[in-house]
XYZ file of C-alpha atoms in Angstrom:
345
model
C -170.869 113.570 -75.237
C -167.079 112.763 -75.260
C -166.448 114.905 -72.152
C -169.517 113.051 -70.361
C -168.436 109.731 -71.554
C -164.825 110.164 -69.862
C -166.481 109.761 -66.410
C -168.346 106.828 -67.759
C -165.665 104.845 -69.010
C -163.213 105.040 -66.398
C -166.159 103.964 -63.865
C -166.303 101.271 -65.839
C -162.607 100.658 -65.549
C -162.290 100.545 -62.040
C -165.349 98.308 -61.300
C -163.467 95.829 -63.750
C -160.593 96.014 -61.630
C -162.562 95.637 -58.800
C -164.563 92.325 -60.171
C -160.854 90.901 -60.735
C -159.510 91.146 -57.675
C -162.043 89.584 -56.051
C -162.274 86.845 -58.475
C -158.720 85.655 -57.809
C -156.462 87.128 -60.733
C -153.523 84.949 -60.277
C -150.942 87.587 -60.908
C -152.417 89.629 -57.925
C -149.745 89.016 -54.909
C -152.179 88.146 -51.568
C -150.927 89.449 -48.272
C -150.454 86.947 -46.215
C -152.572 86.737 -42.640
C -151.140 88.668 -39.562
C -150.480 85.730 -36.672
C -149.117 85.509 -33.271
C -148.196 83.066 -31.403
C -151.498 82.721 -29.442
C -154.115 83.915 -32.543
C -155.401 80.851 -34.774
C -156.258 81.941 -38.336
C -158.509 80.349 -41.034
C -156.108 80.675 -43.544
C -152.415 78.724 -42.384
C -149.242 80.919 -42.288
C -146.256 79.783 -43.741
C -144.263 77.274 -41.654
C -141.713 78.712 -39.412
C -137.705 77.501 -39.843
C -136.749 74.191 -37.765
C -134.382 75.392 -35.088
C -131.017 75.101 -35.551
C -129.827 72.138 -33.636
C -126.325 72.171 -32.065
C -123.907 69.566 -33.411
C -124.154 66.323 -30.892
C -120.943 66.229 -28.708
C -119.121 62.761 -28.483
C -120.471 60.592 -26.082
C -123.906 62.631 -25.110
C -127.416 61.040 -25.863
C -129.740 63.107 -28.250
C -131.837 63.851 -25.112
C -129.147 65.801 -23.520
C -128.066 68.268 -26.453
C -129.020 71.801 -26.369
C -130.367 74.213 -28.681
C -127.875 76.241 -30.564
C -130.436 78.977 -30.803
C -134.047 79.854 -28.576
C -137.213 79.935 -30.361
C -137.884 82.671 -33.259
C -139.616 85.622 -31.218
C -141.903 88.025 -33.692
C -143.001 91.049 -31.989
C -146.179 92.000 -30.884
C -149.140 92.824 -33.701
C -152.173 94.309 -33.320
C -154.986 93.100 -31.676
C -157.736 91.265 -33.232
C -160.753 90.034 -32.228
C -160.569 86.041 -33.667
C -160.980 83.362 -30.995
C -158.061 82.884 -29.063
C -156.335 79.542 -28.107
C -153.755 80.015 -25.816
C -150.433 77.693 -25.943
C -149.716 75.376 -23.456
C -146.865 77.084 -21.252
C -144.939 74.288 -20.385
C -144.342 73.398 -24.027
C -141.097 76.406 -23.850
C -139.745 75.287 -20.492
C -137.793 72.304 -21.466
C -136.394 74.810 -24.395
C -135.155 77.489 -22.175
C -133.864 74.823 -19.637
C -132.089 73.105 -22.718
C -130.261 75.985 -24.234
C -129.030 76.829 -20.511
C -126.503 73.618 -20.747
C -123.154 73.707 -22.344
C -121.749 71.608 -24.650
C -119.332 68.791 -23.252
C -116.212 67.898 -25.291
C -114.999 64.642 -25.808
C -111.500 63.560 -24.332
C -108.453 64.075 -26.337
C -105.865 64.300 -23.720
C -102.589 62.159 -24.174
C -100.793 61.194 -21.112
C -97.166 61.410 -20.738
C -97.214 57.981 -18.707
C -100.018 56.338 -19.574
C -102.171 53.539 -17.164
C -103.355 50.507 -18.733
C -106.972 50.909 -16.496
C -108.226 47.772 -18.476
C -112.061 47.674 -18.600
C -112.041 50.370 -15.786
C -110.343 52.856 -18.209
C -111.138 56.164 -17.366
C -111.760 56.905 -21.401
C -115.550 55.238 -20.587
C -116.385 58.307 -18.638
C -118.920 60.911 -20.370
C -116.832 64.271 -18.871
C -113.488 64.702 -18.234
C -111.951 68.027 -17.022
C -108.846 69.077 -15.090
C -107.123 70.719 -11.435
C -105.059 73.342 -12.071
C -102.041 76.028 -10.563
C -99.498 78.259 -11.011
C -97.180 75.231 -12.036
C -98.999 75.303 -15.302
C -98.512 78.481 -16.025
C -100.301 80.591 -18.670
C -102.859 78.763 -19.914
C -105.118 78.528 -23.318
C -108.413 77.854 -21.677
C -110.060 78.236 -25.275
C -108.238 75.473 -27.101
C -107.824 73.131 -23.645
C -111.910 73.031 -23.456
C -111.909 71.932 -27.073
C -109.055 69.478 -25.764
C -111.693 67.601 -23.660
C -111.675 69.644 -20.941
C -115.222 70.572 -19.180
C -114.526 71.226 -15.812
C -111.878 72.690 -13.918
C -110.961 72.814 -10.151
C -108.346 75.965 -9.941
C -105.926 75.777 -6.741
C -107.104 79.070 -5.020
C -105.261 79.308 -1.084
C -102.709 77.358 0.679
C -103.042 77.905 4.401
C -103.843 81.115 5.721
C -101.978 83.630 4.081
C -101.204 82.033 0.690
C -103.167 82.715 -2.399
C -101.897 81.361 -5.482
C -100.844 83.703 -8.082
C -102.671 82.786 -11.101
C -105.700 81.923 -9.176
C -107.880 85.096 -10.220
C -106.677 85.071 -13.684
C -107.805 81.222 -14.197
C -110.924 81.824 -12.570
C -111.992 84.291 -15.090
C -110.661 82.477 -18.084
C -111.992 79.196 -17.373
C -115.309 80.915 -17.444
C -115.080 82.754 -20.202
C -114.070 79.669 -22.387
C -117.392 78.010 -20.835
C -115.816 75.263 -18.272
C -117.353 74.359 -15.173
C -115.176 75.985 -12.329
C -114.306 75.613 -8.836
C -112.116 77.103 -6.802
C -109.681 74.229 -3.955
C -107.806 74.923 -1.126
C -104.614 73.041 -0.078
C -104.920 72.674 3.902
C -102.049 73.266 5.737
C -101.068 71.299 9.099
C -99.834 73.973 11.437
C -102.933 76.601 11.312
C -106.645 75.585 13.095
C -109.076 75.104 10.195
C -111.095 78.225 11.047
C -108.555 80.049 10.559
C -107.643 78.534 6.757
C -111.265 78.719 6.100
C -111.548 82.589 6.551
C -108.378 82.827 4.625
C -110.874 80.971 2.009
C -113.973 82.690 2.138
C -112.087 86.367 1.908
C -110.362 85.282 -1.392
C -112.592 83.611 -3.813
C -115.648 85.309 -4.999
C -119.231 83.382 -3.768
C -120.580 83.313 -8.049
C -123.840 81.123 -9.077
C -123.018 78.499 -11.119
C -119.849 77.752 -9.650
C -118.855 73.791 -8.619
C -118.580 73.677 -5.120
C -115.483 74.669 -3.443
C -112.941 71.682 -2.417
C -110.999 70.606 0.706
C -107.558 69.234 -0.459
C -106.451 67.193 2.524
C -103.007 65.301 2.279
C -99.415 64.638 3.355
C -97.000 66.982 1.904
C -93.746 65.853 2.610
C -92.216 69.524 0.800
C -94.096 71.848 2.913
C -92.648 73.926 6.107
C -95.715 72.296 8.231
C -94.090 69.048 9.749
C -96.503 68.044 11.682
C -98.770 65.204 11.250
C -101.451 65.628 14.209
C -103.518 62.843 14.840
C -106.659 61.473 13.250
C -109.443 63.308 16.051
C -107.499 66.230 15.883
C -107.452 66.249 11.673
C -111.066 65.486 11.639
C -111.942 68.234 14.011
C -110.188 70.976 12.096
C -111.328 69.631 8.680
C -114.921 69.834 9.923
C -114.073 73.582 11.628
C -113.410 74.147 7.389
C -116.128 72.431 6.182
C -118.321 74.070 8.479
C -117.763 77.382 7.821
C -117.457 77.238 4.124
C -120.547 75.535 3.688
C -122.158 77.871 5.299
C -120.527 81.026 2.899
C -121.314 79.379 -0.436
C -124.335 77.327 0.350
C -122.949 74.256 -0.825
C -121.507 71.511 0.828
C -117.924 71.107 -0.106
C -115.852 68.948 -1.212
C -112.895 66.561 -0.057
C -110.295 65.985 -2.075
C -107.401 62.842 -0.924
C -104.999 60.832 -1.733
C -104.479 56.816 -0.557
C -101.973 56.925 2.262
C -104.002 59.690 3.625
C -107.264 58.766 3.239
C -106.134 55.095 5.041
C -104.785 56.980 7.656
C -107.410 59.479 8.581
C -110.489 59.113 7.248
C -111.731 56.186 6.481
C -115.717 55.589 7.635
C -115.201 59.445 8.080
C -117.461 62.055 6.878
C -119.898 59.444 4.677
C -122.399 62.715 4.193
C -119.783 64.552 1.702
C -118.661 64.335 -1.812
C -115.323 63.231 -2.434
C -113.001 63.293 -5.134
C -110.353 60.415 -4.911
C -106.561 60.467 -6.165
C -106.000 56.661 -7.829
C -103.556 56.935 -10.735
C -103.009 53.281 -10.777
C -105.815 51.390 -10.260
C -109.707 52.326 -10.604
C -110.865 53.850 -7.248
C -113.128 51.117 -6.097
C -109.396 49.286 -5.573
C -107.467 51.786 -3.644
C -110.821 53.634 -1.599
C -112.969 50.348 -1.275
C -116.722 51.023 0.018
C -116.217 54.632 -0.664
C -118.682 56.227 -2.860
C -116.544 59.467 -4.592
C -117.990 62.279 -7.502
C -114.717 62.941 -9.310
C -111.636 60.671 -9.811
C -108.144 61.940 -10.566
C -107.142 59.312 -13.048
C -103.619 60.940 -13.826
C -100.718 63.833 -12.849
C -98.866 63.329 -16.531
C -101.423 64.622 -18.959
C -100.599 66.721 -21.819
C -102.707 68.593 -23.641
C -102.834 71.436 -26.452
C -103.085 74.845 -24.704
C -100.800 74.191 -21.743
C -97.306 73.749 -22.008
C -96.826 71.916 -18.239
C -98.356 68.542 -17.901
C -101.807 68.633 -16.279
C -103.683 66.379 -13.978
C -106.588 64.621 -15.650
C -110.135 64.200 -14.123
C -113.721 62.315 -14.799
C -117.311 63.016 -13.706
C -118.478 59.592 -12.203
C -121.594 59.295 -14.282
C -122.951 59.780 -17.700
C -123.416 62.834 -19.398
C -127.362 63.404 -18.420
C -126.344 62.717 -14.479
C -123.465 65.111 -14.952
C -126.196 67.588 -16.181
C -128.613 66.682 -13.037
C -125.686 67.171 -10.786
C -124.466 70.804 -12.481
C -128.190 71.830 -11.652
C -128.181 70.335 -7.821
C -125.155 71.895 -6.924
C -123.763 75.305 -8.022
C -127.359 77.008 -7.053
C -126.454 77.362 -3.444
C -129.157 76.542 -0.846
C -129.256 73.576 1.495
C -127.453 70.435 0.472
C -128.549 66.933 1.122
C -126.938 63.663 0.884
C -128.984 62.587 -1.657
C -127.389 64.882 -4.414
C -124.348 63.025 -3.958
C -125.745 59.605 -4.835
C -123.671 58.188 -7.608
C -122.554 54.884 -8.936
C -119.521 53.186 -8.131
């Protein structure tokens, strides 16, 4: 009887054990359901994190920010056979296209001879950035992004046998410390334009995402080129550059000028291009009047922590969102068109 009972007994144990966990015992853990992102269960799963949202930078609406980090992804389960109701795919693109933008800094240049702009100040404008050369020399692209600075336009060829010196190392640096880049040339009186824009093209890499390159057209009274041929013939060769560059990159470029030039040779010229206007006196709607421009060079004093040489100082003409739009219009290549260049005065 004892040995038969031992069977008994622990039958009676189990089914016990059995009765309680089915009657809830509260000290019995309960595995929670396996989910996907596309499987709907009767029984909710725990909330996932909020996504960690990326400080706001100065100046930018909430609209604009990106995500510091994409959505959690779990991997794959196994399958099951509950009703599926798929997600709606466009609820991830404006994630994805949000993490893709980078994070503008506010402006905290100083200015060795500071402009009194008045209500024209160039301290309204969303994104600032700077032009630089060798006659900065080495350069903290790190700290001078945190200094405000979110593009940069990096002198590349003089010419048609100059290249400047620093240009490849500032070209890499500026992207690595997450600027906006684009690469200028400084034309040069005394060689045909094709000739310059070859010189170009075989010198600075054709990259996605890059700002479109930049015609630098001006009088340079210390260069070896004397000449100063007339207004046909400096329209012809600048469109010989234009021409063939745009072509290269896939984006149109862009002219860069200062006053007594710009009076003298191309005013009511080439309305279907960007410009980016030299006015370190006056807002550029004074100096350039009736010409719609993309970037202004407010000053060629600015000092600022990572470069020992003063640097020239630059805004976007537009708020931060439009500076976004533009970013995304222009440094994808393909076939420009005037309206991209649409901004306000």
């Amino acid at each position: 009887m004892r040995v038969l009972g031992l069977p008994a007994i622990l039958v009676a144990c189990l089914a016990l054990a059995s009765c309680s966990a089915i009657s809830g015992d509260p000290d019995r853990p309960i595995r929670p359901p396996e989910t996907t992102g596309s499987v709907a269960s009767s029984i909710p799963a725990p909330p996932e994190p909020e996504p960690i949202q990326q400080p706001l930078p100065e100046g930018v609406p909430p609209d604009t920010v990106a995500m510091a980090s994409p959505p959690i992804s779990r991997p794959p389960l196994r399958p099951v056979t509950l009703p599926v109701e798929p997600v709606a795919a466009t609820m991830a693109a404006p994630v994805i296209k949000q993490s893709l933008r980078e994070r503008i800094y506010g402006r905290r240049f100083r200015d060795a001879k500071p402009i009194n702009f008045g209500k024209a100040s160039p301290r309204a404008f969303a994104v600032h950035g700077v032009d630089v050369s060798r006659w900065q020399g080495d350069i903290d692209w790190q700290t001078l992004r945190q200094q405000g600075a979110n593009f940069a336009f990096i002198k590349a060829t003089d010419g048609g046998d100059h290249l400047d010196p620093l240009f490849r190392r500032n070209w890499r640096a500026s992207h690595e410390a997450g600027l906006r880049r684009g690469a200028y040339h400084f034309f040069y009186w005394c060689r045909s334009g094709a000739e310059q824009a070859r010189w170009f093209i075989r010198n600075v890499p054709r990259v996605d995402g890059a700002l479109p390159p930049v015609l630098d057209v001006e009088w340079n009274a210390d260069s070896a080129c004397k000449r100063r041929p007339s207004p046909s013939n400096i329209r012809e060769n600048m469109q010989a550059f234009l021409t063939m560059v745009e072509k290269h990159y896939g984006q149109r470029p862009i002219i860069y000028t200062a006053p007594g030039f710009y009076h003298d040779n191309l005013e009511g010229a080439f309305l279907d291009y960007p410009f980016w206007l030299r006015s370190v006196a006056q807002h550029p709607s004074k100096v350039f009047e009736g010409r719609r421009w993309i970037f202004w060079q407010y000053s060629g004093s600015g000092l600022s922590h990572g470069v020992s040489e003063k640097i020239d100082l630059n805004v976007f003409n537009g708020s931060a969102e439009a500076w976004y739009r533009w970013v995304d219009q222009n440094t994808g290549g393909g076939s420009p068109g005037s309206d991209r260049y649409a901004s306000r005065e």
